Every structure is written in structure tokens, then in C-alpha cells.
């Protein structure tokens, strides 16, 4: 059954236990899944590994043109200031609340997008686009689950952590 987490879970390989990254190895034809089951699964995987994050990569491999990830970050998780030199990034909140801060040339915040799964109550967005070469970070206000979609292929070297560029 395509939407059953146990059938999808059977097709997950732990790609990186230090970051809680799993790769979906099942059929890359069509499938659907229940978000509640993924939320429970990712949160449990992070807790079992004593991590503040976990993710499932649904793209076939790092060379895939479309990179799709279901991501969990716990409250207080830090996504450091960084820039992607070769890919655009789309974030769609599923549950929780987070802010994407955009930085100017002087490392000052010039814009903040707060994504919340309760936009009617809080008048907040559910979707954000961050183009390549835009410096940003992410602040997690509460346990958050989101769909991250980017262009591929993935090259770790094209994500630059800004604090690593500054003198100590």
C-alpha cells in the first residue's frame, strides 16, 4: 500500500546517522504518504539518535535534478547562516513554526519570513522561496516539519557556512 509508513519505512536507508538523514530507496514512480506518520517517524528517529533534526530524502540520488526532502527540526535547532551558490530553495511548512532570515551584505537581517502551520490564527505564510546566492538562516520557534524542494544536483561544497568565512 503506497501511503502506508511501514511499506515506505522498509525502503528507507540511513544515509547519515550524524544528521539523521534517510534516503528513500523504493519505487520513484508515483506514491503518496500520510504526513502524520512521517512526522511521528522523523521525530522518533531524531529522539532515538539524540539529534535535533532528521530528514527523508525522496529524490533518487544526489544527481537528481529535483531534490525533495521531508525535514524535522526540533525547537531551538540552529540552521546556521549560509548561502547556496548553485541552487534555489523552496520551503513549505507542514507543522510548526519557523523563520527564515535573509541577510544583506553587512550581515544584518533585511527581511524575515515566518512560516507557520496556523496562518489563519497568526497571519503568517506557509511557503517561502530563497533564491541561490541569498544569505539566510533558519530559526525554529517550535518543533517543525517542512517540505524542502531544491534544484539538483546536490554538491555539498556549494553550501557555504558564513561563520566559517570569518576570521576567528
GROMACS .gro file of N, CA and C in nm:
model
  504
    1UNK      N    1   0.085  -0.119   0.000
    1UNK     CA    2   0.000   0.000   0.000
    1UNK      C    3   0.089   0.124   0.000
    2UNK      N    4   0.081   0.212  -0.100
    2UNK     CA    5   0.173   0.323  -0.115
    2UNK      C    6   0.177   0.420   0.002
    3UNK      N    7   0.064   0.453   0.065
    3UNK     CA    8   0.064   0.552   0.171
    3UNK      C    9   0.096   0.498   0.308
    4UNK      N   10   0.124   0.371   0.321
    4UNK     CA   11   0.150   0.307   0.447
    4UNK      C   12   0.294   0.333   0.488
    5UNK      N   13   0.316   0.391   0.608
    5UNK     CA   14   0.452   0.424   0.652
    5UNK      C   15   0.539   0.300   0.663
    6UNK      N   16   0.482   0.186   0.702
    6UNK     CA   17   0.567   0.067   0.717
    6UNK      C   18   0.622   0.021   0.582
    7UNK      N   19   0.544   0.037   0.473
    7UNK     CA   20   0.597  -0.001   0.343
    7UNK      C   21   0.702   0.099   0.296
    8UNK      N   22   0.685   0.226   0.328
    8UNK     CA   23   0.785   0.326   0.293
    8UNK      C   24   0.906   0.311   0.385
    9UNK      N   25   0.882   0.288   0.515
    9UNK     CA   26   0.990   0.271   0.611
    9UNK      C   27   1.081   0.155   0.571
   10UNK      N   28   1.024   0.050   0.516
   10UNK     CA   29   1.103  -0.064   0.471
   10UNK      C   30   1.198  -0.025   0.358
   11UNK      N   31   1.169   0.087   0.293
   11UNK     CA   32   1.252   0.135   0.182
   11UNK      C   33   1.339   0.254   0.219
   12UNK      N   34   1.361   0.275   0.349
   12UNK     CA   35   1.445   0.385   0.395
   12UNK      C   36   1.579   0.331   0.441
   13UNK      N   37   1.687   0.394   0.394
   13UNK     CA   38   1.822   0.362   0.439
   13UNK      C   39   1.875   0.483   0.513
   14UNK      N   40   1.942   0.460   0.625
   14UNK     CA   41   2.006   0.570   0.696
   14UNK      C   42   2.131   0.609   0.618
   15UNK      N   43   2.128   0.727   0.561
   15UNK     CA   44   2.238   0.775   0.478
   15UNK      C   45   2.346   0.841   0.563
   16UNK      N   46   2.304   0.908   0.672
   16UNK     CA   47   2.398   0.978   0.758
   16UNK      C   48   2.340   0.983   0.899
   17UNK      N   49   2.390   0.897   0.989
   17UNK     CA   50   2.333   0.891   1.124
   17UNK      C   51   2.366   1.015   1.206
   18UNK      N   52   2.473   1.086   1.172
   18UNK     CA   53   2.510   1.208   1.245
   18UNK      C   54   2.409   1.320   1.224
   19UNK      N   55   2.343   1.322   1.108
   19UNK     CA   56   2.243   1.425   1.079
   19UNK      C   57   2.101   1.369   1.074
   20UNK      N   58   2.086   1.239   1.092
   20UNK     CA   59   1.954   1.178   1.086
   20UNK      C   60   1.895   1.182   0.947
   21UNK      N   61   1.979   1.165   0.845
   21UNK     CA   62   1.933   1.171   0.706
   21UNK      C   63   1.905   1.031   0.653
   22UNK      N   64   1.784   1.013   0.602
   22UNK     CA   65   1.742   0.887   0.545
   22UNK      C   66   1.717   0.906   0.396
   23UNK      N   67   1.742   0.804   0.318
   23UNK     CA   68   1.718   0.808   0.173
   23UNK      C   69   1.609   0.705   0.143
   24UNK      N   70   1.507   0.750   0.071
   24UNK     CA   71   1.401   0.661   0.025
   24UNK      C   72   1.454   0.579  -0.093
   25UNK      N   73   1.451   0.447  -0.082
   25UNK     CA   74   1.505   0.358  -0.185
   25UNK      C   75   1.397   0.280  -0.259
   26UNK      N   76   1.272   0.316  -0.236
   26UNK     CA   77   1.162   0.247  -0.302
   26UNK      C   78   1.142   0.296  -0.445
   27UNK      N   79   1.029   0.260  -0.502
   27UNK     CA   80   0.997   0.300  -0.638
   27UNK      C   81   0.986   0.452  -0.648
   28UNK      N   82   1.047   0.509  -0.749
   28UNK     CA   83   1.036   0.653  -0.771
   28UNK      C   84   0.932   0.684  -0.879
   29UNK      N   85   0.843   0.590  -0.894
   29UNK     CA   86   0.726   0.620  -0.977
   29UNK      C   87   0.633   0.700  -0.887
   30UNK      N   88   0.508   0.686  -0.897
   30UNK     CA   89   0.417   0.762  -0.813
   30UNK      C   90   0.398   0.694  -0.678
   31UNK      N   91   0.384   0.775  -0.573
   31UNK     CA   92   0.344   0.726  -0.442
   31UNK      C   93   0.290   0.843  -0.363
   32UNK      N   94   0.219   0.811  -0.257
   32UNK     CA   95   0.169   0.915  -0.167
   32UNK      C   96   0.196   0.868  -0.025
   33UNK      N   97   0.187   0.959   0.069
   33UNK     CA   98   0.215   0.923   0.207
   33UNK      C   99   0.137   1.012   0.301
   34UNK      N  100   0.112   0.961   0.420
   34UNK     CA  101   0.040   1.033   0.523
   34UNK      C  102   0.139   1.115   0.605
   35UNK      N  103   0.123   1.248   0.608
   35UNK     CA  104   0.220   1.335   0.676
   35UNK      C  105   0.230   1.304   0.825
   36UNK      N  106   0.121   1.268   0.889
   36UNK     CA  107   0.122   1.240   1.032
   36UNK      C  108   0.216   1.125   1.064
   37UNK      N  109   0.216   1.023   0.980
   37UNK     CA  110   0.304   0.909   1.003
   37UNK      C  111   0.450   0.947   0.983
   38UNK      N  112   0.480   1.033   0.887
   38UNK     CA  113   0.617   1.078   0.867
   38UNK      C  114   0.662   1.166   0.983
   39UNK      N  115   0.574   1.249   1.033
   39UNK     CA  116   0.607   1.335   1.146
   39UNK      C  117   0.647   1.250   1.266
   40UNK      N  118   0.566   1.151   1.297
   40UNK     CA  119   0.595   1.061   1.409
   40UNK      C  120   0.727   0.989   1.386
   41UNK      N  121   0.748   0.938   1.266
   41UNK     CA  122   0.869   0.863   1.233
   41UNK      C  123   0.994   0.950   1.247
   42UNK      N  124   0.995   1.069   1.187
   42UNK     CA  125   1.114   1.154   1.192
   42UNK      C  126   1.145   1.202   1.333
   43UNK      N  127   1.042   1.238   1.407
   43UNK     CA  128   1.064   1.283   1.544
   43UNK      C  129   1.124   1.170   1.627
   44UNK      N  130   1.074   1.051   1.611
   44UNK     CA  131   1.125   0.935   1.685
   44UNK      C  132   1.269   0.905   1.646
   45UNK      N  133   1.300   0.913   1.516
   45UNK     CA  134   1.437   0.888   1.471
   45UNK      C  135   1.534   0.988   1.531
   46UNK      N  136   1.495   1.114   1.536
   46UNK     CA  137   1.580   1.217   1.596
   46UNK      C  138   1.599   1.191   1.745
   47UNK      N  139   1.491   1.161   1.815
   47UNK     CA  140   1.500   1.136   1.959
   47UNK      C  141   1.587   1.014   1.988
   48UNK      N  142   1.570   0.907   1.911
   48UNK     CA  143   1.649   0.785   1.930
   48UNK      C  144   1.798   0.811   1.911
   49UNK      N  145   1.832   0.905   1.824
   49UNK     CA  146   1.973   0.936   1.795
   49UNK      C  147   2.023   1.058   1.873
   50UNK      N  148   1.937   1.112   1.961
   50UNK     CA  149   1.970   1.232   2.039
   50UNK      C  150   2.011   1.349   1.949
   51UNK      N  151   1.931   1.368   1.842
   51UNK     CA  152   1.953   1.475   1.746
   51UNK      C  153   1.841   1.577   1.754
   52UNK      N  154   1.864   1.695   1.700
   52UNK     CA  155   1.761   1.798   1.693
   52UNK      C  156   1.704   1.808   1.552
   53UNK      N  157   1.740   1.712   1.466
   53UNK     CA  158   1.693   1.714   1.328
   53UNK      C  159   1.689   1.573   1.270
   54UNK      N  160   1.609   1.555   1.168
   54UNK     CA  161   1.612   1.435   1.085
   54UNK      C  162   1.540   1.470   0.954
   55UNK      N  163   1.566   1.391   0.851
   55UNK     CA  164   1.505   1.418   0.721
   55UNK      C  165   1.498   1.291   0.640
   56UNK      N  166   1.403   1.290   0.548
   56UNK     CA  167   1.394   1.184   0.449
   56UNK      C  168   1.412   1.248   0.312
   57UNK      N  169   1.511   1.200   0.238
   57UNK     CA  170   1.535   1.247   0.101
   57UNK      C  171   1.455   1.157   0.008
   58UNK      N  172   1.363   1.214  -0.066
   58UNK     CA  173   1.280   1.137  -0.157
   58UNK      C  174   1.335   1.133  -0.300
   59UNK      N  175   1.436   1.214  -0.329
   59UNK     CA  176   1.496   1.209  -0.461
   59UNK      C  177   1.584   1.084  -0.471
   60UNK      N  178   1.600   1.037  -0.592
   60UNK     CA  179   1.668   0.909  -0.613
   60UNK      C  180   1.814   0.911  -0.569
   61UNK      N  181   1.884   1.021  -0.597
   61UNK     CA  182   2.025   1.033  -0.557
   61UNK      C  183   2.066   1.180  -0.563
   62UNK      N  184   2.190   1.208  -0.525
   62UNK     CA  185   2.237   1.347  -0.522
   62UNK      C  186   2.243   1.411  -0.659
   63UNK      N  187   2.242   1.331  -0.766
   63UNK     CA  188   2.245   1.386  -0.901
   63UNK      C  189   2.107   1.420  -0.957
   64UNK      N  190   2.001   1.385  -0.882
   64UNK     CA  191   1.865   1.413  -0.929
   64UNK      C  192   1.846   1.562  -0.951
   65UNK      N  193   1.778   1.598  -1.059
   65UNK     CA  194   1.753   1.738  -1.092
   65UNK      C  195   1.658   1.803  -0.991
   66UNK      N  196   1.564   1.726  -0.939
   66UNK     CA  197   1.470   1.774  -0.837
   66UNK      C  198   1.504   1.704  -0.706
   67UNK      N  199   1.533   1.782  -0.601
   67UNK     CA  200   1.568   1.730  -0.470
   67UNK      C  201   1.451   1.761  -0.376
   68UNK      N  202   1.389   1.656  -0.321
   68UNK     CA  203   1.272   1.672  -0.235
   68UNK      C  204   1.299   1.604  -0.101
   69UNK      N  205   1.285   1.681   0.008
   69UNK     CA  206   1.312   1.630   0.141
   69UNK      C  207   1.201   1.666   0.238
   70UNK      N  208   1.163   1.571   0.323
   70UNK     CA  209   1.071   1.597   0.433
   70UNK      C  210   1.158   1.610   0.556
   71UNK      N  211   1.155   1.729   0.621
   71UNK     CA  212   1.253   1.764   0.723
   71UNK      C  213   1.187   1.792   0.858
   72UNK      N  214   1.254   1.747   0.965
   72UNK     CA  215   1.213   1.777   1.102
   72UNK      C  216   1.326   1.852   1.171
   73UNK      N  217   1.292   1.965   1.238
   73UNK     CA  218   1.384   2.036   1.326
   73UNK      C  219   1.311   2.060   1.457
   74UNK      N  220   1.374   2.026   1.569
   74UNK     CA  221   1.311   2.047   1.699
   74UNK      C  222   1.327   2.194   1.742
   75UNK      N  223   1.247   2.233   1.838
   75UNK     CA  224   1.252   2.368   1.893
   75UNK      C  225   1.395   2.402   1.932
   76UNK      N  226   1.443   2.517   1.889
   76UNK     CA  227   1.577   2.560   1.925
   76UNK      C  228   1.687   2.510   1.833
   77UNK      N  229   1.655   2.421   1.739
   77UNK     CA  230   1.758   2.374   1.645
   77UNK      C  231   1.814   2.494   1.568
   78UNK      N  232   1.944   2.496   1.546
   78UNK     CA  233   2.008   2.607   1.477
   78UNK      C  234   2.045   2.568   1.334
   79UNK      N  235   1.995   2.642   1.237
   79UNK     CA  236   2.040   2.631   1.099
   79UNK      C  237   2.125   2.755   1.075
   80UNK      N  238   2.254   2.736   1.073
   80UNK     CA  239   2.348   2.848   1.068
   80UNK      C  240   2.332   2.931   0.940
   81UNK      N  241   2.382   3.056   0.950
   81UNK     CA  242   2.380   3.146   0.836
   81UNK      C  243   2.461   3.082   0.723
   82UNK      N  244   2.399   3.072   0.605
   82UNK     CA  245   2.464   3.006   0.493
   82UNK      C  246   2.410   3.058   0.361
   83UNK      N  247   2.474   3.015   0.253
   83UNK     CA  248   2.432   3.052   0.119
   83UNK      C  249   2.451   2.930   0.028
   84UNK      N  250   2.359   2.911  -0.064
   84UNK     CA  251   2.370   2.806  -0.165
   84UNK      C  252   2.410   2.875  -0.296
   85UNK      N  253   2.524   2.840  -0.349
   85UNK     CA  254   2.575   2.909  -0.468
   85UNK      C  255   2.515   2.857  -0.598
   86UNK      N  256   2.453   2.738  -0.594
   86UNK     CA  257   2.406   2.681  -0.720
   86UNK      C  258   2.264   2.626  -0.716
   87UNK      N  259   2.187   2.662  -0.614
   87UNK     CA  260   2.050   2.610  -0.611
   87UNK      C  261   1.955   2.707  -0.542
   88UNK      N  262   1.831   2.704  -0.590
   88UNK     CA  263   1.721   2.774  -0.526
   88UNK      C  264   1.662   2.681  -0.422
   89UNK      N  265   1.592   2.738  -0.325
   89UNK     CA  266   1.537   2.658  -0.216
   89UNK      C  267   1.392   2.700  -0.192
   90UNK      N  268   1.304   2.602  -0.183
   90UNK     CA  269   1.163   2.625  -0.153
   90UNK      C  270   1.130   2.554  -0.023
   91UNK      N  271   1.067   2.622   0.071
   91UNK     CA  272   1.027   2.562   0.197
   91UNK      C  273   0.876   2.576   0.213
   92UNK      N  274   0.811   2.465   0.246
   92UNK     CA  275   0.667   2.464   0.270
   92UNK      C  276   0.645   2.400   0.407
   93UNK      N  277   0.594   2.480   0.501
   93UNK     CA  278   0.573   2.431   0.638
   93UNK      C  279   0.454   2.333   0.640
   94UNK      N  280   0.472   2.224   0.710
   94UNK     CA  281   0.367   2.123   0.726
   94UNK      C  282   0.307   2.135   0.866
   95UNK      N  283   0.396   2.145   0.965
   95UNK     CA  284   0.353   2.160   1.103
   95UNK      C  285   0.460   2.237   1.180
   96UNK      N  286   0.417   2.328   1.266
   96UNK     CA  287   0.511   2.403   1.349
   96UNK      C  288   0.527   2.547   1.304
   97UNK      N  289   0.640   2.606   1.345
   97UNK     CA  290   0.665   2.746   1.315
   97UNK      C  291   0.816   2.771   1.309
   98UNK      N  292   0.857   2.843   1.204
   98UNK     CA  293   0.998   2.876   1.186
   98UNK      C  294   1.009   3.007   1.111
   99UNK      N  295   1.126   3.069   1.121
   99UNK     CA  296   1.151   3.193   1.048
   99UNK      C  297   1.275   3.177   0.962
  100UNK      N  298   1.267   3.226   0.840
  100UNK     CA  299   1.382   3.233   0.750
  100UNK      C  300   1.425   3.378   0.748
  101UNK      N  301   1.548   3.402   0.793
  101UNK     CA  302   1.601   3.539   0.795
  101UNK      C  303   1.694   3.557   0.677
  102UNK      N  304   1.672   3.665   0.603
  102UNK     CA  305   1.753   3.700   0.486
  102UNK      C  306   1.850   3.811   0.527
  103UNK      N  307   1.976   3.796   0.489
  103UNK     CA  308   2.080   3.891   0.530
  103UNK      C  309   2.129   3.974   0.412
  104UNK      N  310   2.166   4.098   0.443
  104UNK     CA  311   2.227   4.187   0.344
  104UNK      C  312   2.378   4.172   0.346
  105UNK      N  313   2.444   4.257   0.271
  105UNK     CA  314   2.590   4.248   0.257
  105UNK      C  315   2.665   4.270   0.388
  106UNK      N  316   2.606   4.342   0.482
  106UNK     CA  317   2.673   4.370   0.609
  106UNK      C  318   2.633   4.271   0.719
  107UNK      N  319   2.577   4.156   0.681
  107UNK     CA  320   2.533   4.051   0.774
  107UNK      C  321   2.423   4.097   0.869
  108UNK      N  322   2.346   4.196   0.826
  108UNK     CA  323   2.230   4.239   0.903
  108UNK      C  324   2.104   4.184   0.837
  109UNK      N  325   2.008   4.145   0.921
  109UNK     CA  326   1.882   4.092   0.869
  109UNK      C  327   1.808   4.201   0.792
  110UNK      N  328   1.773   4.172   0.667
  110UNK     CA  329   1.699   4.271   0.588
  110UNK      C  330   1.554   4.229   0.567
  111UNK      N  331   1.525   4.100   0.590
  111UNK     CA  332   1.388   4.052   0.576
  111UNK      C  333   1.373   3.921   0.652
  112UNK      N  334   1.254   3.901   0.710
  112UNK     CA  335   1.224   3.777   0.781
  112UNK      C  336   1.091   3.724   0.732
  113UNK      N  337   1.091   3.596   0.698
  113UNK     CA  338   0.968   3.527   0.658
  113UNK      C  339   0.936   3.424   0.767
  114UNK      N  340   0.822   3.441   0.833
  114UNK     CA  341   0.782   3.346   0.935
  114UNK      C  342   0.678   3.253   0.875
  115UNK      N  343   0.711   3.123   0.878
  115UNK     CA  344   0.621   3.021   0.825
  115UNK      C  345   0.555   2.950   0.942
  116UNK      N  346   0.424   2.932   0.934
  116UNK     CA  347   0.351   2.866   1.041
  116UNK      C  348   0.243   2.778   0.980
  117UNK      N  349   0.219   2.665   1.046
  117UNK     CA  350   0.112   2.576   1.000
  117UNK      C  351  -0.025   2.629   1.044
  118UNK      N  352  -0.026   2.740   1.118
  118UNK     CA  353  -0.152   2.801   1.162
  118UNK      C  354  -0.162   2.944   1.109
  119UNK      N  355  -0.159   2.965   0.978
  119UNK     CA  356  -0.156   3.101   0.924
  119UNK      C  357  -0.283   3.181   0.948
  120UNK      N  358  -0.396   3.115   0.959
  120UNK     CA  359  -0.522   3.187   0.979
  120UNK      C  360  -0.520   3.256   1.114
  121UNK      N  361  -0.468   3.188   1.217
  121UNK     CA  362  -0.462   3.245   1.352
  121UNK      C  363  -0.353   3.349   1.363
  122UNK      N  364  -0.240   3.327   1.295
  122UNK     CA  365  -0.124   3.413   1.316
  122UNK      C  366  -0.093   3.504   1.197
  123UNK      N  367  -0.173   3.496   1.091
  123UNK     CA  368  -0.150   3.576   0.971
  123UNK      C  369  -0.007   3.559   0.919
  124UNK      N  370   0.039   3.434   0.912
  124UNK     CA  371   0.174   3.405   0.867
  124UNK      C  372   0.169   3.319   0.741
  125UNK      N  373   0.283   3.313   0.675
  125UNK     CA  374   0.292   3.239   0.549
  125UNK      C  375   0.312   3.089   0.574
  126UNK      N  376   0.294   3.012   0.467
  126UNK     CA  377   0.318   2.868   0.473
  126UNK      C  378   0.427   2.825   0.376
  127UNK      N  379   0.471   2.915   0.290
  127UNK     CA  380   0.562   2.881   0.182
  127UNK      C  381   0.662   2.993   0.164
  128UNK      N  382   0.787   2.958   0.134
  128UNK     CA  383   0.891   3.059   0.114
  128UNK      C  384   0.986   3.015   0.004
  129UNK      N  385   1.031   3.108  -0.076
  129UNK     CA  386   1.130   3.083  -0.180
  129UNK      C  387   1.256   3.162  -0.148
  130UNK      N  388   1.371   3.094  -0.146
  130UNK     CA  389   1.500   3.160  -0.124
  130UNK      C  390   1.585   3.132  -0.248
  131UNK      N  391   1.612   3.234  -0.329
  131UNK     CA  392   1.692   3.212  -0.450
  131UNK      C  393   1.839   3.183  -0.417
  132UNK      N  394   1.906   3.122  -0.512
  132UNK     CA  395   2.050   3.095  -0.495
  132UNK      C  396   2.125   3.226  -0.468
  133UNK      N  397   2.235   3.213  -0.398
  133UNK     CA  398   2.325   3.326  -0.364
  133UNK      C  399   2.265   3.426  -0.266
  134UNK      N  400   2.159   3.388  -0.195
  134UNK     CA  401   2.100   3.474  -0.092
  134UNK      C  402   2.139   3.415   0.045
  135UNK      N  403   2.206   3.495   0.126
  135UNK     CA  404   2.249   3.451   0.258
  135UNK      C  405   2.127   3.445   0.351
  136UNK      N  406   2.114   3.333   0.422
  136UNK     CA  407   1.998   3.315   0.509
  136UNK      C  408   2.030   3.218   0.622
  137UNK      N  409   1.944   3.218   0.723
  137UNK     CA  410   1.947   3.116   0.827
  137UNK      C  411   1.803   3.083   0.861
  138UNK      N  412   1.786   2.986   0.948
  138UNK     CA  413   1.651   2.945   0.987
  138UNK      C  414   1.646   2.937   1.139
  139UNK      N  415   1.543   2.998   1.198
  139UNK     CA  416   1.520   2.995   1.341
  139UNK      C  417   1.394   2.912   1.366
  140UNK      N  418   1.407   2.810   1.448
  140UNK     CA  419   1.295   2.720   1.476
  140UNK      C  420   1.226   2.767   1.604
  141UNK      N  421   1.100   2.812   1.593
  141UNK     CA  422   1.026   2.858   1.710
  141UNK      C  423   0.961   2.742   1.787
  142UNK      N  424   0.921   2.640   1.713
  142UNK     CA  425   0.863   2.521   1.775
  142UNK      C  426   0.892   2.403   1.683
  143UNK      N  427   0.881   2.281   1.737
  143UNK     CA  428   0.906   2.164   1.654
  143UNK      C  429   0.841   2.184   1.518
  144UNK      N  430   0.920   2.168   1.413
  144UNK     CA  431   0.872   2.200   1.279
  144UNK      C  432   0.902   2.087   1.181
  145UNK      N  433   0.806   2.065   1.094
  145UNK     CA  434   0.818   1.969   0.985
  145UNK      C  435   0.788   2.045   0.858
  146UNK      N  436   0.877   2.034   0.759
  146UNK     CA  437   0.855   2.108   0.636
  146UNK      C  438   0.905   2.029   0.517
  147UNK      N  439   0.853   2.064   0.403
  147UNK     CA  440   0.895   2.006   0.277
  147UNK      C  441   0.994   2.103   0.216
  148UNK      N  442   1.116   2.055   0.189
  148UNK     CA  443   1.219   2.136   0.125
  148UNK      C  444   1.240   2.083  -0.015
  149UNK      N  445   1.229   2.171  -0.112
  149UNK     CA  446   1.249   2.133  -0.251
  149UNK      C  447   1.354   2.224  -0.310
  150UNK      N  448   1.453   2.164  -0.374
  150UNK     CA  449   1.560   2.242  -0.435
  150UNK      C  450   1.592   2.185  -0.572
  151UNK      N  451   1.669   2.264  -0.645
  151UNK     CA  452   1.719   2.215  -0.773
  151UNK      C  453   1.845   2.132  -0.747
  152UNK      N  454   1.870   2.035  -0.831
  152UNK     CA  455   1.987   1.950  -0.818
  152UNK      C  456   2.081   1.975  -0.934
  153UNK      N  457   2.188   1.905  -0.940
  153UNK     CA  458   2.231   1.804  -0.843
  153UNK      C  459   2.286   1.868  -0.715
  154UNK      N  460   2.297   1.787  -0.608
  154UNK     CA  461   2.347   1.834  -0.479
  154UNK      C  462   2.498   1.824  -0.476
  155UNK      N  463   2.562   1.936  -0.440
  155UNK     CA  464   2.707   1.940  -0.418
  155UNK      C  465   2.728   2.006  -0.282
  156UNK      N  466   2.775   1.929  -0.185
  156UNK     CA  467   2.794   1.984  -0.050
  156UNK      C  468   2.880   2.111  -0.052
  157UNK      N  469   2.976   2.117  -0.140
  157UNK     CA  470   3.067   2.232  -0.146
  157UNK      C  471   2.998   2.360  -0.192
  158UNK      N  472   2.876   2.351  -0.247
  158UNK     CA  473   2.807   2.472  -0.292
  158UNK      C  474   2.723   2.537  -0.181
  159UNK      N  475   2.722   2.476  -0.062
  159UNK     CA  476   2.661   2.539   0.054
  159UNK      C  477   2.774   2.594   0.140
  160UNK      N  478   2.776   2.725   0.154
  160UNK     CA  479   2.885   2.791   0.226
  160UNK      C  480   2.831   2.843   0.360
  161UNK      N  481   2.894   2.798   0.469
  161UNK     CA  482   2.859   2.847   0.602
  161UNK      C  483   2.933   2.978   0.625
  162UNK      N  484   2.858   3.083   0.650
  162UNK     CA  485   2.915   3.217   0.656
  162UNK      C  486   3.014   3.232   0.773
  163UNK      N  487   2.983   3.173   0.889
  163UNK     CA  488   3.073   3.190   1.004
  163UNK      C  489   3.208   3.123   0.980
  164UNK      N  490   3.217   3.029   0.888
  164UNK     CA  491   3.345   2.967   0.858
  164UNK      C  492   3.432   3.056   0.769
  165UNK      N  493   3.372   3.159   0.710
  165UNK     CA  494   3.448   3.251   0.625
  165UNK      C  495   3.510   3.364   0.705
  166UNK      N  496   3.461   3.386   0.829
  166UNK     CA  497   3.506   3.500   0.909
  166UNK      C  498   3.627   3.461   0.992
  167UNK      N  499   3.719   3.556   1.012
  167UNK     CA  500   3.835   3.527   1.097
  167UNK      C  501   3.792   3.505   1.241
  168UNK      N  502   3.862   3.418   1.309
  168UNK     CA  503   3.828   3.385   1.450
  168UNK      C  504   3.868   3.495   1.545
   0.00000   0.00000   0.00000
